[in-house]
Amino acid sequence: MSLRRTDGAPGAGADRGRAGRAPGRRGRPPLTGPQRFLLGGSFLITLGSFAVLPYMSVLLHQRLGLGLGTVGLVLAVASLIQFAGGVVAGPVTGRIGLRRAMLLALGLRTAGFAAFVPGLTSPVLAVGALLLVSAGAALYLPANKAYLVEGASEARRPRLLSASGSAFNAGMALGPPAAAPLVMGSPGVLFSCVTALFALVGAGHALLPAGAADGPAAAPAAGRAPEAGAPRPGPSPFVVTVLSVYAFMFFQHYLALYAVPRTSASFYGAVLTGYAALLVVAQPLLAERVAALSYPAALRWGFGAMAAGMAAIGAGGHAGIAVGGALLCLGEIVLFLKNDLEALARSSAAPASVFGRQRLAAGIGAFASGVVGGQLYGAAESAGSARAFWAAVCLQCLLLPVFLLRRRPARDPEGSRAGAG
């Protein structure tokens, strides 16, 4: 298979002006060899990661004997590295280039999964291995997305980023069930298989051509000037990403606690599987429509869908939870994709730096949601009505776009922050 790049020449992005307007389907250029490889690699990488990481608390506690408090601390530190560590992706890729940054990230993750094999009998090795895997993840995703969109016009970016999201989500959905037969009985075999998978994917990355932004000499050219004309309406994408993930993670963290006692564990599993399938299919189909929305309209639609989803879940029952999951999926598609597109459009920094800051924003939102959600759910249960939790979250989702769209920043915070970085 040839990985020759056809759209990465320095002048390939000259048609960037007309943000948010998708080309007609007939004139849409096909994916290049490197882009197809990255999308396939994204699926395999997430498949391997999620064959292991969802079971990490069980392995650390039951197999290695770590206390639950210690397990929680280890997982919190790993999550912090994985999200907040994304901010180093910009400086690293600026120094060594996108392809080398992806190879370094995959090298860290391969070494981490390999270290789990002897680490199955050593808590110190296991924790060190998990931190290596998290550091690799922090570096890989921003570099991967930046390489994927390099040289692409703004009209093509929604399609590329939505396809990337679908590939990652497909791997997330299939990884846990694929690993279930091995995770407790033969974890050494599982980690060996995942290590081999990452080594093969890393070898494939070594065959990718250097992009226009690769290498230290080309690093200054990786950024782009913000578009001329009137300033883009709406608040900072960094702030919106923090609040989008904050709202969404209430669903992610607390649905099991609410749904399993009221339905069943199998129904909850079916909802998650259906959610992942809907996300994989719908995200590319809706990408161009999402890109065509103004940022304020996207905030209203996205947070509105989340609010309706939280209300449906609070109504309870199988139908309410299933419908709520579908509405939350729609909200995730609109907000998460539009935030990335808006952050790219407003910033003059290299895409890897932009995606790194977006990862940091997601980490802040997830952390805040975990802290607030635990207190809120506990208070609702103490009051004898877990439905009050979903009502409170629904109200927050309704108020967030009102709060965000009333703010009128005097200057573009993304552009100024990017310029300083």
Short mmCIF file of C-alpha atoms in Angstrom, two decimals:
data_model
loop_
_atom_site.label_atom_id
_atom_site.label_comp_id
_atom_site.label_asym_id
_atom_site.label_seq_id
_atom_site.Cartn_x
_atom_site.Cartn_y
_atom_site.Cartn_z
CA MET A 1 0.00 0.00 0.00
CA SER A 2 1.38 3.35 -0.97
CA LEU A 3 1.29 6.04 1.67
CA ARG A 4 2.30 8.81 -0.75
CA ARG A 5 0.76 12.09 0.35
CA THR A 6 -1.10 14.05 -2.30
CA ASP A 7 -2.37 17.06 -0.39
CA GLY A 8 0.44 17.95 2.00
CA ALA A 9 2.43 20.34 -0.17
CA PRO A 10 3.04 23.76 1.34
CA GLY A 11 0.60 25.42 -1.02
CA ALA A 12 -2.14 22.87 -0.54
CA GLY A 13 -3.99 24.96 2.00
CA ALA A 14 -4.31 28.06 -0.16
CA ASP A 15 -8.06 27.57 -0.52
CA ARG A 16 -8.78 27.99 3.19
CA GLY A 17 -11.05 30.99 3.19
CA ARG A 18 -14.86 30.15 3.27
CA ALA A 19 -14.98 28.65 6.72
CA GLY A 20 -17.79 26.26 7.46
CA ARG A 21 -18.90 25.78 3.83
CA ALA A 22 -18.66 22.21 2.71
CA PRO A 23 -18.00 21.40 -0.93
CA GLY A 24 -20.53 19.53 -2.96
CA ARG A 25 -20.42 15.79 -2.55
CA ARG A 26 -19.55 15.24 -6.22
CA GLY A 27 -16.45 17.44 -6.05
CA ARG A 28 -15.25 16.14 -2.72
CA PRO A 29 -11.69 14.81 -3.08
CA PRO A 30 -11.01 11.26 -1.88
CA LEU A 31 -8.97 10.49 1.20
CA THR A 32 -5.25 10.16 0.59
CA GLY A 33 -3.24 7.07 1.44
CA PRO A 34 -1.79 8.56 4.65
CA GLN A 35 -5.22 9.74 5.76
CA ARG A 36 -6.74 6.29 5.24
CA PHE A 37 -3.84 4.72 7.14
CA LEU A 38 -4.23 7.14 10.06
CA LEU A 39 -7.96 6.43 10.31
CA GLY A 40 -7.36 2.69 10.31
CA GLY A 41 -4.53 3.11 12.79
CA SER A 42 -6.74 5.22 15.03
CA PHE A 43 -9.24 2.37 15.21
CA LEU A 44 -6.54 -0.22 16.01
CA ILE A 45 -4.85 1.99 18.60
CA THR A 46 -8.10 2.64 20.44
CA LEU A 47 -9.11 -1.01 20.13
CA GLY A 48 -5.86 -2.04 21.83
CA SER A 49 -6.02 0.67 24.48
CA PHE A 50 -9.61 -0.03 25.45
CA ALA A 51 -8.95 -3.75 25.56
CA VAL A 52 -6.90 -2.92 28.66
CA LEU A 53 -7.59 0.48 30.22
CA PRO A 54 -11.25 -0.04 31.28
CA TYR A 55 -10.11 -3.03 33.34
CA MET A 56 -7.18 -1.26 34.97
CA SER A 57 -8.90 -0.67 38.32
CA VAL A 58 -9.75 -4.38 38.54
CA LEU A 59 -6.19 -5.45 37.72
CA LEU A 60 -4.59 -3.02 40.15
CA HIS A 61 -6.96 -3.88 42.99
CA GLN A 62 -7.74 -7.56 42.61
CA ARG A 63 -4.57 -8.91 41.02
CA LEU A 64 -1.91 -6.62 42.52
CA GLY A 65 -3.65 -5.97 45.84
CA LEU A 66 -3.56 -2.16 45.82
CA GLY A 67 -6.11 -0.46 48.07
CA LEU A 68 -9.01 1.31 46.41
CA GLY A 69 -7.76 4.69 47.63
CA THR A 70 -4.38 4.05 46.01
CA VAL A 71 -6.05 2.79 42.84
CA GLY A 72 -8.13 5.96 42.64
CA LEU A 73 -5.04 8.14 43.09
CA VAL A 74 -3.12 6.25 40.40
CA LEU A 75 -5.98 6.52 37.91
CA ALA A 76 -6.43 10.23 38.69
CA VAL A 77 -2.74 10.93 38.03
CA ALA A 78 -2.86 8.88 34.82
CA SER A 79 -5.92 10.81 33.62
CA LEU A 80 -4.27 14.12 34.46
CA ILE A 81 -1.19 13.16 32.44
CA GLN A 82 -3.30 11.96 29.52
CA PHE A 83 -5.36 15.15 29.27
CA ALA A 84 -3.20 17.96 30.64
CA GLY A 85 -0.11 16.49 29.00
CA GLY A 86 -1.61 17.36 25.62
CA VAL A 87 -0.25 20.90 25.96
CA VAL A 88 3.29 19.59 25.40
CA ALA A 89 2.28 18.25 21.99
CA GLY A 90 2.69 21.66 20.36
CA PRO A 91 6.28 22.30 21.53
CA VAL A 92 7.30 18.69 20.87
CA THR A 93 5.87 18.54 17.35
CA GLY A 94 7.30 21.98 16.63
CA ARG A 95 10.75 20.65 17.47
CA ILE A 96 10.69 17.14 15.98
CA GLY A 97 7.76 17.17 13.54
CA LEU A 98 4.37 15.46 13.45
CA ARG A 99 5.47 12.06 12.19
CA ARG A 100 8.32 11.76 14.70
CA ALA A 101 6.00 12.93 17.48
CA MET A 102 3.53 10.15 16.62
CA LEU A 103 6.37 7.62 16.51
CA LEU A 104 7.65 8.80 19.90
CA ALA A 105 4.13 8.58 21.35
CA LEU A 106 3.61 5.07 19.99
CA GLY A 107 7.04 4.06 21.26
CA LEU A 108 6.05 5.17 24.77
CA ARG A 109 2.76 3.33 24.60
CA THR A 110 4.34 0.16 23.20
CA ALA A 111 6.95 0.21 25.98
CA GLY A 112 4.21 0.80 28.53
CA PHE A 113 2.09 -2.13 27.42
CA ALA A 114 5.19 -4.35 27.23
CA ALA A 115 6.10 -3.37 30.80
CA PHE A 116 2.70 -4.60 31.98
CA VAL A 117 3.75 -8.21 31.28
CA PRO A 118 6.36 -8.32 34.10
CA GLY A 119 4.28 -5.68 35.90
CA LEU A 120 1.52 -8.22 36.54
CA THR A 121 3.54 -9.30 39.58
CA SER A 122 4.91 -5.87 40.54
CA PRO A 123 2.72 -2.89 41.52
CA VAL A 124 5.63 -0.47 40.90
CA LEU A 125 6.15 -1.72 37.35
CA ALA A 126 2.41 -1.74 36.66
CA VAL A 127 1.95 1.85 37.81
CA GLY A 128 5.00 2.97 35.84
CA ALA A 129 3.66 1.18 32.77
CA LEU A 130 0.29 2.92 33.10
CA LEU A 131 1.96 6.33 33.34
CA LEU A 132 4.04 5.59 30.21
CA VAL A 133 0.87 4.66 28.32
CA SER A 134 -0.82 7.86 29.50
CA ALA A 135 2.15 10.02 28.45
CA GLY A 136 2.08 8.44 24.99
CA ALA A 137 -1.64 9.10 24.66
CA ALA A 138 -1.15 12.76 25.63
CA LEU A 139 1.31 13.25 22.78
CA TYR A 140 -0.27 11.04 20.12
CA LEU A 141 -3.79 12.38 19.69
CA PRO A 142 -2.92 16.06 19.00
CA ALA A 143 -0.15 15.01 16.58
CA ASN A 144 -2.47 12.50 14.87
CA LYS A 145 -5.23 15.05 14.32
CA ALA A 146 -2.76 17.70 13.17
CA TYR A 147 -1.21 15.35 10.59
CA LEU A 148 -4.68 14.32 9.43
CA VAL A 149 -5.84 17.90 8.68
CA GLU A 150 -2.48 19.25 7.49
CA GLY A 151 -2.87 20.93 4.13
CA ALA A 152 -6.64 20.37 4.08
CA SER A 153 -9.02 23.25 3.44
CA GLU A 154 -11.43 24.28 6.17
CA ALA A 155 -14.23 22.78 4.08
CA ARG A 156 -12.58 19.33 4.27
CA ARG A 157 -11.73 19.43 7.98
CA PRO A 158 -15.20 18.48 9.28
CA ARG A 159 -15.16 15.29 7.21
CA LEU A 160 -11.64 14.37 8.34
CA LEU A 161 -12.18 15.11 12.04
CA SER A 162 -15.55 13.35 12.14
CA ALA A 163 -14.07 10.28 10.43
CA SER A 164 -11.26 10.33 13.00
CA GLY A 165 -13.78 10.53 15.83
CA SER A 166 -15.74 7.61 14.39
CA ALA A 167 -12.58 5.49 14.12
CA PHE A 168 -11.63 6.22 17.74
CA ASN A 169 -15.16 5.54 19.00
CA ALA A 170 -15.42 2.26 17.11
CA GLY A 171 -12.23 1.08 18.83
CA MET A 172 -13.57 2.20 22.22
CA ALA A 173 -16.76 0.21 21.68
CA LEU A 174 -15.11 -3.02 20.54
CA GLY A 175 -12.04 -3.08 22.80
CA PRO A 176 -13.64 -4.08 26.13
CA PRO A 177 -15.73 -7.01 24.83
CA ALA A 178 -12.79 -8.26 22.72
CA ALA A 179 -10.57 -8.42 25.80
CA ALA A 180 -13.13 -9.76 28.29
CA PRO A 181 -12.21 -13.46 27.85
CA LEU A 182 -8.51 -12.77 28.59
CA VAL A 183 -8.38 -9.87 31.00
CA MET A 184 -8.60 -11.88 34.23
CA GLY A 185 -7.66 -15.39 33.14
CA SER A 186 -4.69 -14.65 30.86
CA PRO A 187 -3.72 -10.98 31.22
CA GLY A 188 -0.14 -11.69 30.14
CA VAL A 189 -1.40 -12.93 26.78
CA LEU A 190 -3.64 -9.87 26.46
CA PHE A 191 -0.82 -7.40 27.15
CA SER A 192 1.51 -9.27 24.78
CA CYS A 193 -1.09 -9.05 21.99
CA VAL A 194 -1.67 -5.34 22.62
CA THR A 195 2.11 -4.71 22.64
CA ALA A 196 2.47 -6.49 19.29
CA LEU A 197 -0.46 -4.50 17.86
CA PHE A 198 1.09 -1.19 18.88
CA ALA A 199 4.49 -2.22 17.51
CA LEU A 200 2.93 -3.05 14.12
CA VAL A 201 0.95 0.19 13.99
CA GLY A 202 4.09 2.12 14.96
CA ALA A 203 6.03 0.44 12.14
CA GLY A 204 3.32 1.59 9.75
CA HIS A 205 3.65 5.15 11.01
CA ALA A 206 7.36 5.03 10.18
CA LEU A 207 6.38 4.64 6.51
CA LEU A 208 4.30 7.82 6.49
CA PRO A 209 5.80 10.66 4.46
CA ALA A 210 7.02 13.75 6.25
CA GLY A 211 4.37 16.45 6.11
CA ALA A 212 4.82 20.09 5.18
CA ALA A 213 4.97 20.99 8.88
CA ASP A 214 7.46 18.25 9.79
CA GLY A 215 10.92 19.05 10.99
CA PRO A 216 12.31 21.96 12.99
CA ALA A 217 12.94 24.12 9.98
CA ALA A 218 9.34 23.85 8.84
CA ALA A 219 7.78 24.36 12.26
CA PRO A 220 7.08 28.10 11.92
CA ALA A 221 5.12 27.43 8.75
CA ALA A 222 2.83 24.99 10.53
CA GLY A 223 0.66 27.75 11.91
CA ARG A 224 -1.56 29.94 9.84
CA ALA A 225 -2.80 33.44 10.07
CA PRO A 226 -6.35 33.91 11.30
CA GLU A 227 -8.84 34.64 8.57
CA ALA A 228 -9.30 38.19 7.43
CA GLY A 229 -12.60 39.95 7.79
CA ALA A 230 -15.09 40.28 10.62
CA PRO A 231 -14.26 38.47 13.85
CA ARG A 232 -15.99 35.13 14.32
CA PRO A 233 -18.93 35.33 16.73
CA GLY A 234 -19.14 33.44 19.97
CA PRO A 235 -17.08 32.74 23.09
CA SER A 236 -13.69 31.09 23.40
CA PRO A 237 -13.65 27.47 22.14
CA PHE A 238 -11.38 26.58 25.08
CA VAL A 239 -14.00 27.73 27.59
CA VAL A 240 -16.82 26.09 25.65
CA THR A 241 -14.89 22.81 25.52
CA VAL A 242 -14.39 22.88 29.29
CA LEU A 243 -18.13 23.36 29.83
CA SER A 244 -19.18 20.90 27.09
CA VAL A 245 -17.13 18.09 28.62
CA TYR A 246 -18.23 19.15 32.11
CA ALA A 247 -21.89 18.72 31.14
CA PHE A 248 -21.38 15.54 29.11
CA MET A 249 -19.41 13.70 31.79
CA PHE A 250 -22.38 13.72 34.16
CA PHE A 251 -23.97 11.27 31.72
CA GLN A 252 -20.76 9.28 31.32
CA HIS A 253 -20.00 9.02 35.03
CA TYR A 254 -23.42 8.52 36.59
CA LEU A 255 -25.68 6.77 34.08
CA ALA A 256 -24.64 3.31 35.32
CA LEU A 257 -25.38 4.27 38.92
CA TYR A 258 -28.86 5.39 37.90
CA ALA A 259 -29.79 2.97 35.11
CA VAL A 260 -28.63 -0.45 36.35
CA PRO A 261 -30.86 -0.58 39.46
CA ARG A 262 -33.85 0.67 37.47
CA THR A 263 -33.41 -1.54 34.40
CA SER A 264 -30.62 -4.12 34.26
CA ALA A 265 -26.90 -4.40 33.62
CA SER A 266 -27.58 -5.98 30.22
CA PHE A 267 -29.86 -3.10 29.20
CA TYR A 268 -27.23 -0.60 30.32
CA GLY A 269 -24.65 -2.44 28.21
CA ALA A 270 -27.02 -2.36 25.23
CA VAL A 271 -27.47 1.41 25.64
CA LEU A 272 -23.70 1.94 25.62
CA THR A 273 -23.28 -0.27 22.57
CA GLY A 274 -26.08 1.52 20.74
CA TYR A 275 -24.62 4.88 21.74
CA ALA A 276 -21.22 3.95 20.31
CA ALA A 277 -22.76 2.62 17.08
CA LEU A 278 -24.88 5.74 16.63
CA LEU A 279 -21.85 7.96 17.22
CA VAL A 280 -19.73 6.07 14.68
CA VAL A 281 -22.42 6.26 11.98
CA ALA A 282 -23.97 9.68 12.63
CA GLN A 283 -20.84 11.76 13.18
CA PRO A 284 -19.57 11.64 9.56
CA LEU A 285 -23.12 12.06 8.22
CA LEU A 286 -23.71 15.22 10.26
CA ALA A 287 -20.20 16.69 9.97
CA GLU A 288 -20.91 19.11 7.13
CA ARG A 289 -24.17 20.28 8.69
CA VAL A 290 -22.40 20.92 11.99
CA ALA A 291 -19.63 22.82 10.20
CA ALA A 292 -22.20 25.01 8.44
CA LEU A 293 -23.78 26.12 11.74
CA SER A 294 -22.68 29.39 13.28
CA TYR A 295 -20.93 28.93 16.60
CA PRO A 296 -23.81 30.42 18.65
CA ALA A 297 -26.31 28.18 16.83
CA ALA A 298 -24.12 25.13 17.49
CA LEU A 299 -24.05 25.96 21.20
CA ARG A 300 -27.83 26.25 21.34
CA TRP A 301 -28.37 22.98 19.44
CA GLY A 302 -25.67 21.06 21.27
CA PHE A 303 -26.50 22.10 24.82
CA GLY A 304 -30.22 21.92 23.98
CA ALA A 305 -29.87 18.29 22.89
CA MET A 306 -27.92 17.53 26.08
CA ALA A 307 -30.59 19.19 28.21
CA ALA A 308 -33.35 17.18 26.51
CA GLY A 309 -31.31 14.01 26.94
CA MET A 310 -30.78 14.59 30.66
CA ALA A 311 -34.51 15.27 31.07
CA ALA A 312 -35.41 12.05 29.25
CA ILE A 313 -33.03 10.02 31.44
CA GLY A 314 -34.55 11.61 34.53
CA ALA A 315 -37.99 10.52 33.36
CA GLY A 316 -36.71 6.99 33.88
CA GLY A 317 -37.69 3.70 32.34
CA HIS A 318 -36.15 1.86 29.42
CA ALA A 319 -37.50 4.25 26.79
CA GLY A 320 -36.43 7.39 28.64
CA ILE A 321 -32.88 6.16 29.15
CA ALA A 322 -32.56 4.98 25.53
CA VAL A 323 -33.95 8.22 24.09
CA GLY A 324 -31.79 10.24 26.49
CA GLY A 325 -28.69 8.41 25.30
CA ALA A 326 -29.52 9.18 21.66
CA LEU A 327 -30.03 12.89 22.42
CA LEU A 328 -26.76 13.02 24.37
CA CYS A 329 -25.05 11.46 21.36
CA LEU A 330 -26.40 14.27 19.15
CA GLY A 331 -25.19 16.88 21.64
CA GLU A 332 -21.73 15.32 21.74
CA ILE A 333 -21.45 15.28 17.95
CA VAL A 334 -22.43 18.94 17.59
CA LEU A 335 -20.43 20.42 20.45
CA PHE A 336 -17.24 18.39 20.34
CA LEU A 337 -16.76 18.65 16.57
CA LYS A 338 -17.71 22.33 16.37
CA ASN A 339 -15.39 23.24 19.25
CA ASP A 340 -12.41 21.67 17.47
CA LEU A 341 -13.28 23.32 14.16
CA GLU A 342 -13.76 26.71 15.80
CA ALA A 343 -10.51 26.42 17.76
CA LEU A 344 -8.62 25.66 14.53
CA ALA A 345 -10.29 28.50 12.64
CA ARG A 346 -9.50 31.11 15.29
CA SER A 347 -5.92 30.18 16.09
CA SER A 348 -2.71 31.11 14.33
CA ALA A 349 -0.82 28.33 16.13
CA ALA A 350 0.10 24.96 14.67
CA PRO A 351 -2.82 22.48 14.72
CA ALA A 352 -1.00 20.19 17.17
CA SER A 353 -0.88 23.06 19.69
CA VAL A 354 -4.57 23.77 19.15
CA PHE A 355 -5.57 20.13 19.67
CA GLY A 356 -3.30 19.94 22.72
CA ARG A 357 -5.09 22.89 24.34
CA GLN A 358 -8.43 21.28 23.50
CA ARG A 359 -7.30 18.13 25.31
CA LEU A 360 -6.36 20.24 28.32
CA ALA A 361 -9.81 21.86 28.25
CA ALA A 362 -11.44 18.42 28.12
CA GLY A 363 -9.39 17.31 31.13
CA ILE A 364 -10.43 20.35 33.15
CA GLY A 365 -14.09 19.76 32.28
CA ALA A 366 -13.94 16.06 33.17
CA PHE A 367 -12.24 16.81 36.49
CA ALA A 368 -14.79 19.48 37.41
CA SER A 369 -17.67 17.20 36.46
CA GLY A 370 -16.32 14.41 38.64
CA VAL A 371 -15.98 16.71 41.66
CA VAL A 372 -19.36 18.44 41.27
CA GLY A 373 -21.23 15.35 40.12
CA GLY A 374 -20.32 13.23 43.11
CA GLN A 375 -21.59 15.86 45.51
CA LEU A 376 -24.71 16.52 43.45
CA TYR A 377 -25.65 12.86 43.02
CA GLY A 378 -25.03 12.17 46.69
CA ALA A 379 -27.27 15.06 47.70
CA ALA A 380 -30.03 13.87 45.34
CA GLU A 381 -29.90 10.33 46.72
CA SER A 382 -29.92 11.62 50.28
CA ALA A 383 -33.07 13.56 49.42
CA GLY A 384 -34.63 10.33 48.15
CA SER A 385 -34.84 11.33 44.48
CA ALA A 386 -32.03 10.50 42.07
CA ARG A 387 -34.19 12.09 39.36
CA ALA A 388 -33.44 15.46 40.94
CA PHE A 389 -29.81 14.95 39.87
CA TRP A 390 -30.80 14.75 36.19
CA ALA A 391 -33.14 17.72 36.59
CA ALA A 392 -30.26 19.77 38.04
CA VAL A 393 -27.95 18.75 35.20
CA CYS A 394 -30.67 19.53 32.64
CA LEU A 395 -31.02 23.01 34.11
CA GLN A 396 -27.28 23.55 33.87
CA CYS A 397 -27.31 22.50 30.19
CA LEU A 398 -30.09 25.02 29.51
CA LEU A 399 -28.26 27.85 31.29
CA LEU A 400 -24.77 27.25 29.89
CA PRO A 401 -25.42 28.59 26.35
CA VAL A 402 -27.22 31.60 27.85
CA PHE A 403 -24.18 32.32 30.01
CA LEU A 404 -21.71 31.74 27.16
CA LEU A 405 -23.54 33.82 24.55
CA ARG A 406 -24.05 36.79 26.90
CA ARG A 407 -20.27 37.11 27.28
CA ARG A 408 -18.80 39.46 24.70
CA PRO A 409 -15.00 39.28 24.88
CA ALA A 410 -13.24 42.42 23.70
CA ARG A 411 -10.61 40.39 21.84
CA ASP A 412 -10.22 36.91 20.44
CA PRO A 413 -8.78 34.89 23.32
CA GLU A 414 -7.84 31.91 21.13
CA GLY A 415 -5.90 34.00 18.67
CA SER A 416 -4.03 35.90 21.35
CA ARG A 417 -3.26 32.74 23.34
CA ALA A 418 -2.05 31.01 20.20
CA GLY A 419 0.13 33.91 19.28
CA ALA A 420 1.77 33.78 22.67
CA GLY A 421 2.47 30.05 22.35
#
